[in-house]
């Protein structure tokens, strides 16, 4: 167990000195541990590249598996926690979600937390991709998104709400006089995509009707799309849940039902199994679920 923990820290830090500091050991003791690990694995694990240590190909291959094993072993050996005192809980939870979800639940979540757990803090971070590694490595506590977004077979998930896309355009846009699939496809569009893709579910639906739209711009967030649509003739898409966003308040932009059918959006909370039984994490999940149920 000690060697497994040491290997996990060494592969994370790629530094004997930093690994020693994290484990409360002297650099010489950490060096001896690295030597033992090299003998046990039959590989150098970390080798010098100039003045720094870099992992060997075998060490890179082991890294993720070692981290999982070490985390699981620590969880098994950790004393079972008692009843959670939410009012005394001091913890920062990191949640990865898109801007639409933050707009939907951010204020309500903060109100609920301030009333019951005043020492808890929430850190929302953006979703540049759908990589499951941040959940596996503990960089984030919870992911909010479409099932399959954070692809990893071991992940847990709970459906928060069902959503759908609606169209947006500037107030007074000519399309609003009569929204048909043909007229909709005839205008230029702005789409939101982290992958910089120029197509999506709407294009599949239009294609079945023999229609094709022109996507003139790809932006990274719904807020961007709203601003573009508000000040141009471009049409955009946002989730229906986003209609309560502050970005949609006031004059200048309107929404409309799409003239084609698109797949339902199932928004879920996703987390790693190591946090499944954690009382504080379970409390956070239940709180978010209750807020989403009320908002949807």
Coordinates of C-alpha atoms in Angstrom, one line a residue:
X1 CA 0.0 0.0 0.0
X2 CA 2.8 2.4 0.8
X3 CA 4.6 1.7 -2.5
X4 CA 1.3 2.1 -4.4
X5 CA 0.7 5.5 -2.8
X6 CA 4.3 6.6 -3.4
X7 CA 4.1 5.5 -7.0
X8 CA 0.9 7.5 -7.5
X9 CA 2.4 10.7 -6.1
X10 CA 5.7 10.2 -8.0
X11 CA 3.9 9.8 -11.3
X12 CA 1.7 12.8 -10.6
X13 CA 4.5 15.1 -9.5
X14 CA 7.4 13.8 -11.7
X15 CA 9.6 15.1 -9.0
X16 CA 11.3 13.2 -6.1
X17 CA 11.4 16.5 -4.0
X18 CA 7.8 17.4 -4.5
X19 CA 6.6 13.8 -3.9
X20 CA 8.6 13.8 -0.7
X21 CA 7.0 17.0 0.4
X22 CA 3.5 15.7 -0.3
X23 CA 4.1 12.4 1.7
X24 CA 6.1 14.1 4.5
X25 CA 9.3 12.2 3.7
X26 CA 12.9 13.4 3.2
X27 CA 14.1 13.5 -0.5
X28 CA 16.6 10.7 0.3
X29 CA 13.8 8.4 1.7
X30 CA 11.7 9.2 -1.4
X31 CA 14.7 8.3 -3.6
X32 CA 15.0 5.0 -1.8
X33 CA 11.3 4.3 -2.4
X34 CA 11.7 5.1 -6.1
X35 CA 14.5 2.6 -6.2
X36 CA 12.3 -0.1 -4.6
X37 CA 9.6 0.7 -7.1
X38 CA 12.0 0.3 -10.0
X39 CA 13.0 -3.1 -8.7
X40 CA 9.4 -4.1 -8.1
X41 CA 8.1 -3.1 -11.6
X42 CA 11.3 -3.9 -13.5
X43 CA 11.2 -0.4 -15.1
X44 CA 13.0 2.9 -14.5
X45 CA 9.6 4.7 -14.2
X46 CA 11.1 8.2 -14.1
X47 CA 14.2 9.2 -16.0
X48 CA 16.2 12.4 -16.3
X49 CA 15.6 14.7 -19.2
X50 CA 17.9 17.7 -18.6
X51 CA 17.2 18.7 -15.0
X52 CA 13.7 17.3 -14.8
X53 CA 12.2 13.8 -14.5
X54 CA 9.9 12.4 -17.2
X55 CA 7.9 9.2 -17.1
X56 CA 8.9 6.2 -19.2
X57 CA 6.2 4.8 -21.7
X58 CA 5.5 2.1 -19.2
X59 CA 5.0 4.6 -16.4
X60 CA 2.6 6.6 -18.6
X61 CA 0.6 3.5 -19.3
X62 CA 0.4 2.7 -15.5
X63 CA -0.4 6.2 -14.4
X64 CA -4.2 6.2 -14.6
X65 CA -4.5 2.7 -13.3
X66 CA -2.3 3.4 -10.3
X67 CA -4.2 6.6 -9.5
X68 CA -7.5 4.6 -9.5
X69 CA -6.1 1.8 -7.3
X70 CA -4.5 4.3 -4.8
X71 CA -7.8 6.3 -4.5
X72 CA -9.8 3.1 -4.1
X73 CA -7.4 1.7 -1.5
X74 CA -7.5 5.0 0.5
X75 CA -11.3 5.0 0.4
X76 CA -11.5 1.4 1.7
X77 CA -9.1 2.2 4.6
X78 CA -10.8 5.5 5.5
X79 CA -13.0 5.4 8.6
X80 CA -16.7 5.5 7.8
X81 CA -18.1 9.0 8.3
X82 CA -20.9 9.6 10.7
X83 CA -24.0 11.7 10.2
X84 CA -23.3 14.8 8.1
X85 CA -23.6 18.1 9.8
X86 CA -24.4 20.3 6.8
X87 CA -24.4 23.5 8.8
X88 CA -20.8 22.9 9.9
X89 CA -19.6 21.5 6.5
X90 CA -16.6 23.4 5.1
X91 CA -15.9 22.3 1.6
X92 CA -15.5 23.6 -2.0
X93 CA -17.3 21.7 -4.7
X94 CA -16.2 22.0 -8.3
X95 CA -18.9 21.6 -10.9
X96 CA -18.3 21.4 -14.6
X97 CA -21.2 22.8 -16.6
X98 CA -22.1 25.0 -19.5
X99 CA -23.2 28.6 -19.1
X100 CA -26.9 27.7 -19.7
X101 CA -27.0 25.5 -16.6
X102 CA -25.2 28.1 -14.5
X103 CA -27.8 30.6 -15.6
X104 CA -30.6 28.2 -14.8
X105 CA -29.6 27.0 -11.3
X106 CA -26.7 29.2 -10.1
X107 CA -28.6 31.7 -8.1
X108 CA -31.1 29.2 -6.6
X109 CA -28.2 26.8 -5.7
X110 CA -26.4 29.6 -3.9
X111 CA -29.5 30.6 -2.0
X112 CA -30.2 27.0 -0.9
X113 CA -26.6 26.6 0.2
X114 CA -26.3 29.8 2.1
X115 CA -29.4 28.9 4.1
X116 CA -28.3 25.4 5.0
X117 CA -24.5 25.1 4.6
X118 CA -23.0 28.6 4.9
X119 CA -19.4 27.3 4.8
X120 CA -19.8 25.5 1.5
X121 CA -18.5 27.1 -1.7
X122 CA -19.3 26.3 -5.3
X123 CA -16.8 26.6 -8.1
X124 CA -18.3 26.4 -11.6
X125 CA -15.8 25.6 -14.4
X126 CA -16.4 25.6 -18.1
X127 CA -16.6 22.5 -20.4
X128 CA -14.0 22.8 -23.0
X129 CA -14.5 19.2 -23.9
X130 CA -16.2 15.9 -22.8
X131 CA -13.1 14.3 -21.3
X132 CA -13.8 12.1 -18.3
X133 CA -10.3 12.5 -16.9
X134 CA -11.2 15.4 -14.5
X135 CA -13.8 13.3 -12.8
X136 CA -11.5 10.3 -12.6
X137 CA -8.6 12.4 -11.2
X138 CA -10.8 14.3 -8.7
X139 CA -10.2 17.7 -10.4
X140 CA -14.0 18.2 -10.5
X141 CA -16.7 16.8 -8.2
X142 CA -19.6 16.8 -10.5
X143 CA -20.3 17.0 -14.2
X144 CA -23.6 18.4 -15.6
X145 CA -24.4 17.5 -19.1
X146 CA -25.8 15.0 -21.6
X147 CA -25.3 11.3 -20.7
X148 CA -22.3 10.0 -22.6
X149 CA -20.6 13.4 -22.5
X150 CA -18.1 12.2 -20.0
X151 CA -17.5 8.8 -21.5
X152 CA -16.3 6.3 -18.9
X153 CA -18.1 3.1 -18.0
X154 CA -17.6 3.4 -14.3
X155 CA -19.3 6.8 -13.9
X156 CA -22.6 7.3 -12.0
X157 CA -25.4 9.4 -13.4
X158 CA -28.8 10.8 -12.4
X159 CA -31.2 12.5 -14.7
X160 CA -31.8 16.1 -13.7
X161 CA -34.3 17.3 -16.3
X162 CA -35.3 16.9 -20.0
X163 CA -34.8 19.8 -22.4
X164 CA -35.2 20.7 -26.1
X165 CA -33.8 23.2 -28.5
X166 CA -35.7 26.4 -29.6
X167 CA -34.7 28.9 -32.2
X168 CA -33.7 32.5 -31.4
X169 CA -33.6 35.6 -33.6
X170 CA -33.6 39.4 -33.4
X171 CA -37.0 41.0 -32.6
X172 CA -38.9 41.7 -35.8
X173 CA -37.0 39.1 -37.8
X174 CA -38.8 38.3 -41.1
X175 CA -38.9 34.6 -40.3
X176 CA -41.3 35.2 -37.4
X177 CA -44.1 36.0 -39.8
X178 CA -44.2 32.4 -40.9
X179 CA -41.8 29.8 -39.5
X180 CA -41.5 26.9 -42.0
X181 CA -38.6 24.5 -42.5
X182 CA -37.9 25.9 -45.9
X183 CA -37.9 29.5 -44.8
X184 CA -35.8 28.5 -41.7
X185 CA -33.2 26.8 -43.8
X186 CA -33.1 29.8 -46.1
X187 CA -31.4 32.1 -43.5
X188 CA -27.9 32.0 -42.2
X189 CA -27.2 30.5 -38.8
X190 CA -24.9 30.8 -35.8
X191 CA -24.3 27.6 -33.8
X192 CA -22.8 26.8 -30.5
X193 CA -20.1 24.0 -30.6
X194 CA -17.1 23.2 -28.4
X195 CA -15.9 20.9 -31.1
X196 CA -16.1 23.7 -33.7
X197 CA -18.5 21.6 -35.8
X198 CA -20.6 23.1 -38.5
X199 CA -23.5 20.7 -38.1
X200 CA -25.8 19.2 -35.6
X201 CA -29.2 17.5 -34.9
X202 CA -31.1 20.3 -36.7
X203 CA -29.1 19.6 -39.9
X204 CA -30.0 15.9 -39.8
X205 CA -33.7 16.8 -39.5
X206 CA -33.5 19.3 -42.3
X207 CA -31.7 16.8 -44.4
X208 CA -34.6 14.3 -44.2
X209 CA -36.7 17.0 -45.8
X210 CA -34.1 17.6 -48.5
X211 CA -33.1 21.0 -47.0
X212 CA -29.8 22.4 -46.0
X213 CA -29.1 25.5 -43.9
X214 CA -26.0 27.7 -44.2
X215 CA -24.0 28.0 -40.9
X216 CA -22.1 31.3 -41.1
X217 CA -20.6 31.3 -37.6
X218 CA -19.6 28.9 -34.8
X219 CA -19.3 30.3 -31.3
X220 CA -18.3 28.6 -27.9
X221 CA -21.3 29.6 -25.8
X222 CA -25.0 30.4 -25.8
X223 CA -24.4 33.9 -24.6
X224 CA -22.3 34.5 -27.7
X225 CA -25.0 33.1 -29.9
X226 CA -27.6 35.3 -28.3
X227 CA -25.6 38.4 -28.9
X228 CA -24.9 37.5 -32.5
X229 CA -28.6 36.8 -33.1
X230 CA -29.7 40.0 -31.3
X231 CA -27.7 42.2 -33.6
X232 CA -27.9 40.4 -37.0
X233 CA -30.2 38.4 -39.2
X234 CA -28.5 35.1 -38.1
X235 CA -30.7 32.5 -36.5
X236 CA -29.5 30.6 -33.4
X237 CA -30.4 27.7 -31.1
X238 CA -30.6 27.5 -27.3
X239 CA -32.0 25.0 -24.9
X240 CA -35.6 25.8 -23.8
X241 CA -34.3 25.9 -20.2
X242 CA -32.2 28.9 -21.2
X243 CA -35.2 31.0 -21.9
X244 CA -35.2 32.3 -18.3
X245 CA -31.6 33.5 -18.7
X246 CA -30.8 37.1 -18.0
X247 CA -29.3 37.3 -21.5
X248 CA -32.8 36.8 -22.9
X249 CA -34.4 39.5 -20.8
X250 CA -35.4 42.8 -22.3
X251 CA -36.0 43.7 -25.9
X252 CA -34.0 42.7 -28.9
X253 CA -34.3 38.9 -29.1
X254 CA -37.2 36.5 -29.5
X255 CA -37.5 32.7 -29.5
X256 CA -39.6 30.4 -31.7
X257 CA -40.4 26.7 -32.0
X258 CA -38.2 24.9 -34.5
X259 CA -40.0 23.8 -37.7
X260 CA -38.3 20.3 -37.4
X261 CA -38.2 17.8 -34.7
X262 CA -34.8 17.3 -32.9
X263 CA -33.9 14.7 -30.3
X264 CA -34.8 15.3 -26.7
X265 CA -31.9 16.6 -24.5
X266 CA -31.5 14.6 -21.3
X267 CA -29.4 16.6 -18.8
X268 CA -27.8 14.6 -16.0
X269 CA -25.5 14.9 -13.0
X270 CA -22.5 12.7 -13.5
X271 CA -19.9 11.7 -10.9
X272 CA -17.2 9.2 -10.0
X273 CA -18.1 6.1 -7.9
X274 CA -15.5 7.0 -5.3
X275 CA -17.8 9.9 -4.3
X276 CA -21.1 8.0 -4.5
X277 CA -21.4 7.2 -0.8
X278 CA -19.8 10.4 0.4
X279 CA -22.4 12.1 2.6
X280 CA -21.4 15.7 1.6
X281 CA -21.4 14.8 -2.1
X282 CA -24.7 13.0 -1.8
X283 CA -26.2 16.1 -0.1
X284 CA -24.9 18.3 -3.0
X285 CA -26.5 16.0 -5.6
X286 CA -29.8 15.9 -3.8
X287 CA -29.8 19.7 -3.5
X288 CA -29.1 20.2 -7.2
X289 CA -31.7 17.6 -8.1
X290 CA -34.4 19.3 -6.0
X291 CA -33.6 22.7 -7.6
X292 CA -33.7 21.3 -11.1
X293 CA -37.0 19.6 -10.4
X294 CA -38.5 22.8 -9.3
X295 CA -37.1 24.8 -12.2
X296 CA -38.1 22.4 -14.9

